[in-house]
Short mmCIF file of C-alpha atoms and ligand atoms in Angstrom, two decimals:
data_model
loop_
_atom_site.label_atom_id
_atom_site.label_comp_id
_atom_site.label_asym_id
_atom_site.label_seq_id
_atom_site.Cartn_x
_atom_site.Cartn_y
_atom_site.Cartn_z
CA UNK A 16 -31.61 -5.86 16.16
CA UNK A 17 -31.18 -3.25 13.44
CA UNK A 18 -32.69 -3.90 10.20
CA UNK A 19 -30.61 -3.10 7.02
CA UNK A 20 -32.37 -2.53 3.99
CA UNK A 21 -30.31 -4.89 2.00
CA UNK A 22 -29.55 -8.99 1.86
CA UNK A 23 -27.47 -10.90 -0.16
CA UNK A 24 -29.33 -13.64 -2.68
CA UNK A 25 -32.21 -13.50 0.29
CA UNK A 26 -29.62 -13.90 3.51
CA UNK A 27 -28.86 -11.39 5.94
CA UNK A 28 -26.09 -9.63 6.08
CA UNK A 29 -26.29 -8.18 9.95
CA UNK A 30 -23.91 -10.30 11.39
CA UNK A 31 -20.76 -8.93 9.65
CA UNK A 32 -18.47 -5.78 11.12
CA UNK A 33 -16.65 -4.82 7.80
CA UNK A 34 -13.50 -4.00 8.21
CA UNK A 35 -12.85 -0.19 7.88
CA UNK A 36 -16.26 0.77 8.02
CA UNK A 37 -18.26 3.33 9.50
CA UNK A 38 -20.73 0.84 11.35
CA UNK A 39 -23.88 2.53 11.66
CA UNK A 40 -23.71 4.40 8.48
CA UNK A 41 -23.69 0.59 7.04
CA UNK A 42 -26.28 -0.25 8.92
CA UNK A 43 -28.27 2.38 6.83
CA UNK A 44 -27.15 1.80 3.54
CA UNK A 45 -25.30 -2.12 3.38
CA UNK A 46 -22.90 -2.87 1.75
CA UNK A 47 -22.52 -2.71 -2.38
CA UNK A 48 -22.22 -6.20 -2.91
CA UNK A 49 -20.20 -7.75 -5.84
CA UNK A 50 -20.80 -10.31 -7.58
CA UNK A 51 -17.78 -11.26 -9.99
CA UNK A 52 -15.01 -9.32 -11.79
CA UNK A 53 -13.89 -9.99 -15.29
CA UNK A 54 -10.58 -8.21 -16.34
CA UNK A 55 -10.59 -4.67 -14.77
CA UNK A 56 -14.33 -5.00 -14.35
CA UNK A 57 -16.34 -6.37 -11.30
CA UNK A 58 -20.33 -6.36 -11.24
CA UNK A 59 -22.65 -5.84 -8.42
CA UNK A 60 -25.63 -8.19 -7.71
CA UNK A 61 -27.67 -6.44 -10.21
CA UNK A 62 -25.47 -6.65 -13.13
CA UNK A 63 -24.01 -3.15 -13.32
CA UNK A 64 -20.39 -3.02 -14.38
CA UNK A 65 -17.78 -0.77 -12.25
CA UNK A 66 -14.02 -0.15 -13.40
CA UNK A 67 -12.22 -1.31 -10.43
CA UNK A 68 -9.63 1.97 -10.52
CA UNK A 69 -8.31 0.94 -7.54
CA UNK A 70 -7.55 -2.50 -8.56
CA UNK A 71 -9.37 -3.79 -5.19
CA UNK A 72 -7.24 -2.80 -2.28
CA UNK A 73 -4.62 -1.32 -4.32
CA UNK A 74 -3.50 -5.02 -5.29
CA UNK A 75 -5.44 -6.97 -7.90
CA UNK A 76 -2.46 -6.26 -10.82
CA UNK A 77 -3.43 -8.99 -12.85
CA UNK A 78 -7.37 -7.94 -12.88
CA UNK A 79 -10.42 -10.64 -11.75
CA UNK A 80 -9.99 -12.97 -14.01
CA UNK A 81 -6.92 -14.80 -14.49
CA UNK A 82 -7.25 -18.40 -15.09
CA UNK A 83 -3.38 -19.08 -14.54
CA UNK A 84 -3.61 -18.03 -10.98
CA UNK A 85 -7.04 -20.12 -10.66
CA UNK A 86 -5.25 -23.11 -11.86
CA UNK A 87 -1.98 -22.70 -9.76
CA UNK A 88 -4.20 -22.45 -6.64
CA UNK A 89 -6.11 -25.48 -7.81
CA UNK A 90 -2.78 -27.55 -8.57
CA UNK A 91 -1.65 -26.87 -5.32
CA UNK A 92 -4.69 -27.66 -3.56
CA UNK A 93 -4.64 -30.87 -5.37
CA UNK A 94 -1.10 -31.86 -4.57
CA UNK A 95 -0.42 -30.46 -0.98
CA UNK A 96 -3.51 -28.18 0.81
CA UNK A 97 -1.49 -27.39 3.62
CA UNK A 98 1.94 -27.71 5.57
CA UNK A 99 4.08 -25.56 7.36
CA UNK A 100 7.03 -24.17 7.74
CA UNK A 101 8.14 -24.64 11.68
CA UNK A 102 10.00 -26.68 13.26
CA UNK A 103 12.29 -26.99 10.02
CA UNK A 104 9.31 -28.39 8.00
CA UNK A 105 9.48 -27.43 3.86
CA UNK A 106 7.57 -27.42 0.83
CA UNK A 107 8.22 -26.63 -2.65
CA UNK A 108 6.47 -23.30 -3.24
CA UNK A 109 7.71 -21.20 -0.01
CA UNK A 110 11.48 -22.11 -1.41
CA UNK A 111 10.85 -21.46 -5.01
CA UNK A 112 8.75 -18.04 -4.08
CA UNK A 113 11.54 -16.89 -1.86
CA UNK A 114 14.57 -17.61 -4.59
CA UNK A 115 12.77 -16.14 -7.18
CA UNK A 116 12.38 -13.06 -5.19
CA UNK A 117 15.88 -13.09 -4.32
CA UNK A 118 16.79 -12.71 -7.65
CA UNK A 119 14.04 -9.95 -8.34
CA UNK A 120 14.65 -8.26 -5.69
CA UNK A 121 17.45 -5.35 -5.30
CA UNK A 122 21.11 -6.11 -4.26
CA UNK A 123 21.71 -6.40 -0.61
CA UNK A 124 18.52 -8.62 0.08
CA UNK A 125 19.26 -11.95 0.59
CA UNK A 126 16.83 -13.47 2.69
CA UNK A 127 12.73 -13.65 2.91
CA UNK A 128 10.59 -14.77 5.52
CA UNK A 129 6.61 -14.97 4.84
CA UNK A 130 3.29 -13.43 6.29
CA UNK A 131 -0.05 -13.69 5.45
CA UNK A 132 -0.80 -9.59 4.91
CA UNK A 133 1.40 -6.47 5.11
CA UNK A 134 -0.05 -5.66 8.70
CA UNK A 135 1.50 -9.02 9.59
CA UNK A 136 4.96 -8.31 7.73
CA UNK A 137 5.31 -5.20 9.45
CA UNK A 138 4.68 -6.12 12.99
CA UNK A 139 7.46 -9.17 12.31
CA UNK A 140 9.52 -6.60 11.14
CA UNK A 141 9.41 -4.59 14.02
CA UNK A 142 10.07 -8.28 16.06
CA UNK A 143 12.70 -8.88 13.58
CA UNK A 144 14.78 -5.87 14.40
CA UNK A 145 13.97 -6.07 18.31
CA UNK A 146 15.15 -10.01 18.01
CA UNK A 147 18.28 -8.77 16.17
CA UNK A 148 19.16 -6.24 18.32
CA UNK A 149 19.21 -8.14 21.60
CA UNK A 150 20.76 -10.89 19.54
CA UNK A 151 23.71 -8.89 19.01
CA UNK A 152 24.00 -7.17 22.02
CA UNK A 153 22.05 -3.73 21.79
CA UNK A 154 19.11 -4.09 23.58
CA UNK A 155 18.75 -1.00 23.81
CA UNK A 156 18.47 0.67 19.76
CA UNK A 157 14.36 -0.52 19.82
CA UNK A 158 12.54 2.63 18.24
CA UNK A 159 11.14 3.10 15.23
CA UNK A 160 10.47 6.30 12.93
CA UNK A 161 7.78 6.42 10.84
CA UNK A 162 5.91 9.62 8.52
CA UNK A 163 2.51 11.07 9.50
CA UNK A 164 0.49 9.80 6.42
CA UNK A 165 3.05 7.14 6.30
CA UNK A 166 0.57 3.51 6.27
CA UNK A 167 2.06 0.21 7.21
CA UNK A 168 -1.46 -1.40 8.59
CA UNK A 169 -3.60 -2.15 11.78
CA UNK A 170 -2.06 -4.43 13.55
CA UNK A 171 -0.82 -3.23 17.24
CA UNK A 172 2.98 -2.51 16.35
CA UNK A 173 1.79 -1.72 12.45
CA UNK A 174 -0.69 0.33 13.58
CA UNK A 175 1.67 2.17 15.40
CA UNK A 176 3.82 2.74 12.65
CA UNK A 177 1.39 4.24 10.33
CA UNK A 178 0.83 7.92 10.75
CA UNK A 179 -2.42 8.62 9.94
CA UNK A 180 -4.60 9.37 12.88
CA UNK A 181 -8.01 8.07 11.53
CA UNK A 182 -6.06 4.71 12.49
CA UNK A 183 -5.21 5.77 16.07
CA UNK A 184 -8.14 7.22 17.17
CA UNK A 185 -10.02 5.02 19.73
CA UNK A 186 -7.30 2.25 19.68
CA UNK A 187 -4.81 3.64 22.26
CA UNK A 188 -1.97 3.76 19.61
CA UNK A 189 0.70 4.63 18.30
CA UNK A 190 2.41 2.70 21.01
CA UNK A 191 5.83 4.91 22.27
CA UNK A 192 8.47 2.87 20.77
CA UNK A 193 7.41 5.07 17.53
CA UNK A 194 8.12 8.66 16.35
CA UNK A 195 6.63 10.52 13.31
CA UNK A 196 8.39 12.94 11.27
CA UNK A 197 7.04 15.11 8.58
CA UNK A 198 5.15 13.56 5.58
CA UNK A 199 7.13 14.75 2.43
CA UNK A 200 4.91 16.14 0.65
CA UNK A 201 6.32 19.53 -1.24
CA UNK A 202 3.05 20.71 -2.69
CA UNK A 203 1.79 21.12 0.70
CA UNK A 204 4.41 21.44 3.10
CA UNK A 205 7.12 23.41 1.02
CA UNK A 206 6.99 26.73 2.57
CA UNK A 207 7.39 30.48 0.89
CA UNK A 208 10.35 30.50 -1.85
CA UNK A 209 11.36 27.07 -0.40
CA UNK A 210 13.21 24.83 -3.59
CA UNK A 211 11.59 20.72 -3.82
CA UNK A 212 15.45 20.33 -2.83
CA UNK A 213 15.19 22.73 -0.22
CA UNK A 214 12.14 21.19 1.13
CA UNK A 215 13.67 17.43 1.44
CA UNK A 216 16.87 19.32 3.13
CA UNK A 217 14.58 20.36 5.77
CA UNK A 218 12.99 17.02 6.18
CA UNK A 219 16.24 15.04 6.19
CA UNK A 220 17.33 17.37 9.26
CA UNK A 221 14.23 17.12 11.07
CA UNK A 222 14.77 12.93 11.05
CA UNK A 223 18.58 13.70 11.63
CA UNK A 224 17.54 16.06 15.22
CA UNK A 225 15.15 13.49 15.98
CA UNK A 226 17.21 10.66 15.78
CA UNK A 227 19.57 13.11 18.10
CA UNK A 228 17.14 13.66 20.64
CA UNK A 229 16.10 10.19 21.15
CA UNK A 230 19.68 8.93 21.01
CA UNK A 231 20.90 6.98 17.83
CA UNK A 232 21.72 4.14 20.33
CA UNK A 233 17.88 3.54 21.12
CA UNK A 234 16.49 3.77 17.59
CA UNK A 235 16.18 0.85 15.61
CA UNK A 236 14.74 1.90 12.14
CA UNK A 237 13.17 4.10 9.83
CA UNK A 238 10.39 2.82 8.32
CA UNK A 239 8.78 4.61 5.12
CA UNK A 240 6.87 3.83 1.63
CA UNK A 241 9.10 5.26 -1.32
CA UNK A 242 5.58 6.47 -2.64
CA UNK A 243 2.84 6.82 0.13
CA UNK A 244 -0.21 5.05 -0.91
CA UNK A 245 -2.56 4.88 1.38
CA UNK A 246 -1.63 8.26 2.72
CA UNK A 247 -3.08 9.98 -0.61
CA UNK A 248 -0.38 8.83 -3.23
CA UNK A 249 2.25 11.33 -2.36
CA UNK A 250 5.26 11.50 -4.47
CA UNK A 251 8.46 11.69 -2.53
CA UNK A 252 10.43 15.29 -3.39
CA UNK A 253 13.83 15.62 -5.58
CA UNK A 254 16.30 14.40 -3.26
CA UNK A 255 14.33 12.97 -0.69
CA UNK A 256 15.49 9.28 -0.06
CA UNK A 257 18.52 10.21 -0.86
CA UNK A 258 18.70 12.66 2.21
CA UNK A 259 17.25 10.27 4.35
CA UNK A 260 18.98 7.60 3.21
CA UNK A 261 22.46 9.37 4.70
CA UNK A 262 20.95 10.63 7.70
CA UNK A 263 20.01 7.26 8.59
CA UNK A 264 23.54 5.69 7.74
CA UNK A 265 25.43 8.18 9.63
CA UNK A 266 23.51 7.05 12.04
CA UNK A 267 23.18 2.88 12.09
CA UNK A 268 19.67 3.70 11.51
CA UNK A 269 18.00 0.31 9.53
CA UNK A 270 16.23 1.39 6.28
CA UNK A 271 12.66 -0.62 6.00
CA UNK A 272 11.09 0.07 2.47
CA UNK A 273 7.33 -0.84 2.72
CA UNK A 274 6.24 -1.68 -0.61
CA UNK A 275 3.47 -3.02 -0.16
CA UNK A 276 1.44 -0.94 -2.68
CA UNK A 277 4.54 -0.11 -4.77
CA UNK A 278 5.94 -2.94 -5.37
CA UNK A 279 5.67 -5.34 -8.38
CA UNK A 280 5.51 -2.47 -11.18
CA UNK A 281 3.32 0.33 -9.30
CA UNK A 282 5.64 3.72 -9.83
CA UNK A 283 6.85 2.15 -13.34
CA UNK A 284 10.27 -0.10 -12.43
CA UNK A 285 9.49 -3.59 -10.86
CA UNK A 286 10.04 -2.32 -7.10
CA UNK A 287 9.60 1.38 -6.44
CA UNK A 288 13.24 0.84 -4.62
CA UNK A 289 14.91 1.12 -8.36
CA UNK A 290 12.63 4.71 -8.88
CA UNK A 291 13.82 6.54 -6.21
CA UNK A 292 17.37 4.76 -5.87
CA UNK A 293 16.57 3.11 -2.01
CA UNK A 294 19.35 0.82 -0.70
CA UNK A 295 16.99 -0.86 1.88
CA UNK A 296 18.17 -3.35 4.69
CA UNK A 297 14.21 -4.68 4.64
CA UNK A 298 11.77 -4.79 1.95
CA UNK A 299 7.82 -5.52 2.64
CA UNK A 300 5.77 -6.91 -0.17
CA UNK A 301 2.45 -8.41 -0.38
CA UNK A 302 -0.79 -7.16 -2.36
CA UNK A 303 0.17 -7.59 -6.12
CA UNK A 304 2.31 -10.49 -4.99
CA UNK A 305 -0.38 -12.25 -5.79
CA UNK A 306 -2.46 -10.01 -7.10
CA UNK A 307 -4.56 -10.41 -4.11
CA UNK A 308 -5.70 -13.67 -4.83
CA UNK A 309 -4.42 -15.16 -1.90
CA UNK A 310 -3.47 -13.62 1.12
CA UNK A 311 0.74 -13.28 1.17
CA UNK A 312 3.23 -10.83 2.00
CA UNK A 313 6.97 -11.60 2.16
CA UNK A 314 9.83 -9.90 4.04
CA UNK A 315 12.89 -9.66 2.54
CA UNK A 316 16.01 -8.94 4.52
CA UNK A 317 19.76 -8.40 4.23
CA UNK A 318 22.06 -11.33 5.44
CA UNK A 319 23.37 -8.95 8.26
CA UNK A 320 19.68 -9.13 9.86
CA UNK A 321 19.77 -12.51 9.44
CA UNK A 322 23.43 -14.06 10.52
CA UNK A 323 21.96 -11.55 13.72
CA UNK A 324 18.37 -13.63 13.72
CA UNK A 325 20.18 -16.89 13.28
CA UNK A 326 22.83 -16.64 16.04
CA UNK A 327 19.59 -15.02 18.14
CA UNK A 328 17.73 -18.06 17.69
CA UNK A 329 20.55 -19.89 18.32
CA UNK A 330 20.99 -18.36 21.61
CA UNK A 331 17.27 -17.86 22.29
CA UNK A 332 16.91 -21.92 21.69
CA UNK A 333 14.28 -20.74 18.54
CA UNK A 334 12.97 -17.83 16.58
CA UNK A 335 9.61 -18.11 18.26
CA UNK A 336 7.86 -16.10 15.84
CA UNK A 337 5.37 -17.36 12.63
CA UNK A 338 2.28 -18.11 12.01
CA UNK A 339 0.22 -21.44 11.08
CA UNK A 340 -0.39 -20.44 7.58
CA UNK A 341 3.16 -18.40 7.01
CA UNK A 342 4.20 -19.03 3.53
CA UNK A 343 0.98 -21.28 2.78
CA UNK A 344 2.03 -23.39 0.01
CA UNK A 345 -1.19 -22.25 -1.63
CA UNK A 346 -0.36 -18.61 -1.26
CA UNK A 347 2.87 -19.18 -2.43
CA UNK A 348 2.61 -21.33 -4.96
CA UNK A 349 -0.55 -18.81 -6.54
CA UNK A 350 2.33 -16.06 -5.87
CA UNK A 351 4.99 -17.85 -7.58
CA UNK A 352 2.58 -17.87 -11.05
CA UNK A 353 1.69 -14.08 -10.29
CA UNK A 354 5.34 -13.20 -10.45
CA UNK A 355 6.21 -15.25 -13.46
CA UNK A 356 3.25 -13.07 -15.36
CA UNK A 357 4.16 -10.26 -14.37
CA UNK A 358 7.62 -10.62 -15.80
CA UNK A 359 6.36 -12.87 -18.82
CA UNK A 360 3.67 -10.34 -19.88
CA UNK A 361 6.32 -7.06 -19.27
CA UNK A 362 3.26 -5.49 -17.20
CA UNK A 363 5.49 -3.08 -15.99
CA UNK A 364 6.63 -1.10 -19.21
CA UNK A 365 2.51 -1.25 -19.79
CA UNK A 366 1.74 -0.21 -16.63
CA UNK A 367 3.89 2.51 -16.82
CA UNK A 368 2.25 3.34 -20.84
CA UNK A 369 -0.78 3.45 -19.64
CA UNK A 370 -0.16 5.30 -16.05
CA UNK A 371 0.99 8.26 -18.78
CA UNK A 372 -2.24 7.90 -20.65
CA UNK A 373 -4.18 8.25 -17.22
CA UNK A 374 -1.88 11.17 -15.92
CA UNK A 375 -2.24 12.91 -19.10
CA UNK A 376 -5.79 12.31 -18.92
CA UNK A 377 -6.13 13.71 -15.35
CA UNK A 378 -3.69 16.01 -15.76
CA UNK A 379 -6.65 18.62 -17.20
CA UNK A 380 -8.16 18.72 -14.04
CA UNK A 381 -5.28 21.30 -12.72
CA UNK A 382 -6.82 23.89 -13.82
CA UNK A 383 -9.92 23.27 -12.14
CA UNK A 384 -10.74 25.96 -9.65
CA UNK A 385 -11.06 22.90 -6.80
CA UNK A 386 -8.51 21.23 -7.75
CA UNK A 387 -5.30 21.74 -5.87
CA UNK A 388 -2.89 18.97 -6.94
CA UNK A 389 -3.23 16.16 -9.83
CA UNK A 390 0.01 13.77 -8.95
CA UNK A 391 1.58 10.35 -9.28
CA UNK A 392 3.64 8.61 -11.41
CA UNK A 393 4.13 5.16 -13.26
CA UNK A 394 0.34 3.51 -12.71
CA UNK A 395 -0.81 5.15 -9.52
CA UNK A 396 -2.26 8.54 -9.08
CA UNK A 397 -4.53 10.66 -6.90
CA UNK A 398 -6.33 14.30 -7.53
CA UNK A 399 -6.20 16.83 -4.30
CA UNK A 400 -9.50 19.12 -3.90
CA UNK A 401 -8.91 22.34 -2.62
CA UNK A 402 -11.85 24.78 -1.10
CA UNK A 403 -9.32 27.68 -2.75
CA UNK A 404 -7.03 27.48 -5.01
CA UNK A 405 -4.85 30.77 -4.33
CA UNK A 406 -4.23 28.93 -0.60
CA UNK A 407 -4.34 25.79 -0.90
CA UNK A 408 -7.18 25.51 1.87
CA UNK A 409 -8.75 22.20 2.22
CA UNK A 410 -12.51 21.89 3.22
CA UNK A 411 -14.00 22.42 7.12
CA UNK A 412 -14.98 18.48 6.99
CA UNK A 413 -12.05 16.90 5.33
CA UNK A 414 -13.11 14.52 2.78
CA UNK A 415 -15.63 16.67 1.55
CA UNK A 416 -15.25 16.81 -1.89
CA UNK A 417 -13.11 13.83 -2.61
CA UNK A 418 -15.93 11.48 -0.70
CA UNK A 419 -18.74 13.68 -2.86
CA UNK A 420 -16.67 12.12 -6.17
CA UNK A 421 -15.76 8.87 -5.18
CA UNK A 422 -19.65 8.68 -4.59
CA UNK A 423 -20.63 9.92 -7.35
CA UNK A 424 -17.75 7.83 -9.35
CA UNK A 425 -19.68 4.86 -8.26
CA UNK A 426 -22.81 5.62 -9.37
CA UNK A 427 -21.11 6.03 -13.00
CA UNK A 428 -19.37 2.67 -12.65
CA UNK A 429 -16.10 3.58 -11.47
CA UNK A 430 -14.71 2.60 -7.91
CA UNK A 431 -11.84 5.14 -6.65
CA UNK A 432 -10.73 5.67 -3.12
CA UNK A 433 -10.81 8.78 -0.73
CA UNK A 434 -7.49 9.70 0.90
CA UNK A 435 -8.68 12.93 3.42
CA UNK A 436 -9.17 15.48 0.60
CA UNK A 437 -7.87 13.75 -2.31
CA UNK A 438 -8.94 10.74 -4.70
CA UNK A 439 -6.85 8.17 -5.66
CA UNK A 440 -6.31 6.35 -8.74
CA UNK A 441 -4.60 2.76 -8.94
CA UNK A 442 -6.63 0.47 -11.64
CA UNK A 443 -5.07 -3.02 -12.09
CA UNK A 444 -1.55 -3.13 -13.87
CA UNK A 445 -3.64 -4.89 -17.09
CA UNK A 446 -5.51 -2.30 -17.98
CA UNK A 447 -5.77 -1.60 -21.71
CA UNK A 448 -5.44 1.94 -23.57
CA UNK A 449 -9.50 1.87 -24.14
CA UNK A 450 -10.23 1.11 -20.55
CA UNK A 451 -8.28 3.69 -19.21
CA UNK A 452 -10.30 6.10 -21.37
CA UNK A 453 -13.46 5.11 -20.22
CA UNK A 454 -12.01 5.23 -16.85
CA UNK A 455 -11.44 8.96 -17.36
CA UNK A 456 -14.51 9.16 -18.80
CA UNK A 457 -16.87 7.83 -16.27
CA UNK A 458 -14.86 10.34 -13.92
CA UNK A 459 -15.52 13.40 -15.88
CA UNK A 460 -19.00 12.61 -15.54
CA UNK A 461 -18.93 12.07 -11.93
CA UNK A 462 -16.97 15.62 -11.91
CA UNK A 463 -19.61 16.89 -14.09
CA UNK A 464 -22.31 15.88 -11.34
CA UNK A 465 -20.24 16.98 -8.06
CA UNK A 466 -19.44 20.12 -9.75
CA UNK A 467 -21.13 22.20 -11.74
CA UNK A 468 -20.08 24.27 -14.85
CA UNK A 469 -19.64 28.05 -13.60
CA UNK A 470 -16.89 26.43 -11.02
CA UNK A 471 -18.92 26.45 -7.92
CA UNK A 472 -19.82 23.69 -5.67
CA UNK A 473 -22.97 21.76 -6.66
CA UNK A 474 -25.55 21.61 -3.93
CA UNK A 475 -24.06 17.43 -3.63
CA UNK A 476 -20.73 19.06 -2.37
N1 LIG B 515 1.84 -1.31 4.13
C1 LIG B 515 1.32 -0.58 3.14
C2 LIG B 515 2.21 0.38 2.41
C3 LIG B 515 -0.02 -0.71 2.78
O1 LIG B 515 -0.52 0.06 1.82
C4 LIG B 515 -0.82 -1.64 3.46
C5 LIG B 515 -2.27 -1.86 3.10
N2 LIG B 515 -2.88 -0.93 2.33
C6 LIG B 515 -0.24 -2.38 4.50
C7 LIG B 515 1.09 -2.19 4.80
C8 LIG B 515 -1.04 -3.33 5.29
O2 LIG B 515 -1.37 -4.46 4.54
P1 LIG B 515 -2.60 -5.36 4.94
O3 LIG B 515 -3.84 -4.59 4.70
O4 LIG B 515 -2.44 -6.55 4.03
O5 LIG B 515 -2.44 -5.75 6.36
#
């Protein structure tokens, strides 16, 4: 068996595949073990203190210490551990969760149905809309468009749906009921003399001739992230969704907003759905639902979808579909007190203060000669590296740079997250003025290390 150099507290740590995870490169190194977070903070085994700026998985809003969720959990456990929801069973938290995000939520979405992670929600989705369909007699509209760079998760239809090949490769997928159209991102796909208008003209009509080819009567819905996360934290064009929003009216196209990432305060109004003006028939949301401290992700659907569902399962004899810990009254119950913060605390006005202070901060960095692109908005962000400038070239071995800073971020206490050539930025929605400077500070000096003053790569590159 291989040896790792590392153990946790004495006991071995060979028997876990981490998720994500380049498994024999672990096998060298281990994994950086932490210990316990305090506000934005966690610490490894040794005591050293890293800004989480990427608020865990792009999720932990409320930081790693919040007592009220603790106690919620606890409450719960205390009162009811565990029921579910089939068979017409109930509890109190799953029906208080799912009004209160009723009445969060956007008009139009009047109905939620619970997962345990966004992976999950989307591959009910895509069952959703295949249940509906044949419920009301169009068996045949079953495809789904999705963006290259677009992420929805791993799971077999999610996986599918998410455009980024590193999630393909060796996994037989996408499966064919999907189809990817262009990622909108205007910095590096506008062409020559081509307007950010322009540019989402050109998209719009590429998802308009492929819903043409395929035949509006087989596709079922376009699926997309008002800001891509995972996919680099690209910031949709001027016009974009609005574009695509038509196109896929015209043609009785479903809109599914995946908001997994944005959602809850993330691109500076409570769902990203209000920033770029999105009139979705779904809407996905997990991650800072509960800030990650349980696992939850909730659906939430138009009452079209689900007078369709409802007559289906009607029909059908059941929606067969759910899982044993959908809606777990623990995971709702911790998301219900999440919520109520959120709102209580106005995170999203300070998110959105201090995702200025952070862009601002960053924002120096476009002048750097390997810098291509320094981009977000409201509390997420991300920094493109460029091998030149003039042409926008990335590096031979994608992720060069960006993985050379992220490592060298952690070595100055700071976790970030590679995206191919770019680094993204996403620290938890509590984040305080002075912590966001010494965010940006313990990145200059990881910037400082990777590259060295005259401009040219450091030998670390
Ligand atoms: N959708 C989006 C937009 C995501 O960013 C993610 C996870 N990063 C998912 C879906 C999948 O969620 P999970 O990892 O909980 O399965």
């Amino acid at each position: 068996m291989t040896h790792l150099p590392n153990s946790v507290h004495g006991r071995d740590i060979r028997y876990l595949l981490h998720p994500v995870t380049n498994a024999r490169a672990h096998e060298k190194h281990g994994p950086l073990v932490i210990a316990r977070g305090e506000g934005v903070r966690v610490f490894d085994e040794t005591g050293k203190d890293y800004i989480e700026g990427l608020a865990g998985l792009w999720s932990v809003a409320l930081g790693f210490s919040e007592e009220r969720l603790v106690d919620a959990a606890h409450r719960q456990m205390q009162r009811l551990p565990y029921m579910h929801l089939f068979a017409s069973k109930g509890h109190e938290p799953s029906v208080l969760l799912a009004e209160k995000l009723i009445e969060m939520t956007p008009e139009g979405l009047d109905r939620v149905h619970f997962t345990n992670s966004g992976s999950e929600a989307n591959d009910t989705v895509v069952k959703m809309i295949w249940f509906y369909n044949n419920a009301i007699g169009r068996p045949e509209k079953k495809k789904f468009i999705g963006r290259v760079k677009g992420y929805h998760g791993i799971t077999v239809a999610a996986g599918s749906l998410t455009g980024i090949p590193a999630n393909h490769k060796g996994f037989d997928l996408p499966l064919d009921f999907v189809r990817h159209v262009s990622t909108p991102h205007y910095w590096r796909f506008g062409q020559d003399g081509e307007t950010e208008d322009q540019f989402s003209d050109r998209l719009a009509d590429e998802l308009e001739q492929t819903i043409l080819a395929e035949g509006s009567e087989t596709v079922a819905a376009f699926i997309g992230e008002p800001l891509m996360g995972a996919g680099g934290v690209i910031v949709p064009p001027t016009g974009y969704w609005d574009k695509v929003q038509a196109v896929c009216r015209k043609h009785g196209v479903l809109i599914v907003a995946d908001e997994v990432i944005n959602g809850f305060g993330r691109t500076g109004k409570m769902f990203a759905c209000e920033t770029y003006d999105i009139r979705p028939d779904v809407l996905v949301l997990s991650k800072q639902l509960t800030s990650s401290y349980q696992p939850l992700a909730a659906i939430v659907f138009s009452d079209a979808i689900y007078q369709g569902i409802a007559d289906g399962s009607e029909a059908f004899g059941t929606f067969a579909h759910g899982y044993t810990t959908s809606g777990h009254p623990v995971a709702t119950a911790v998301g219900l007190e999440c919520v109520s913060i959120i709102e209580e605390r106005d995170l999203v006005t300070h998110a959105a203060k201090m995702g200025e202070i952070l862009r601002a901060g960053l924002s120096k960095y476009s002048d750097h000669p390997f810098v291509g692109e320094v981009r977000g908005t409201g509390l997420i962000a991300a920094i493109e590296f460029v091998s030149d400038k003039a042409t926008k070239a990335g590096f031979d071995s994608v992720g060069l740079a960006s993985s050379a800073v992220v490592a060298a971020s952690q070595r100055h206490g700071l976790i970030l997250r590679v995206a191919g050539d770019a680094v993204c930025f996403c620290p938890p929605m509590i984040i305080t003025e002075h912590e966001v400077q010494d965010l940006l500070h313990r990145f200059d000096q990881a910037m400082e290390e990777v590259f060295c003053a005259a401009g040219r790569i450091a030998s670390t590159v």
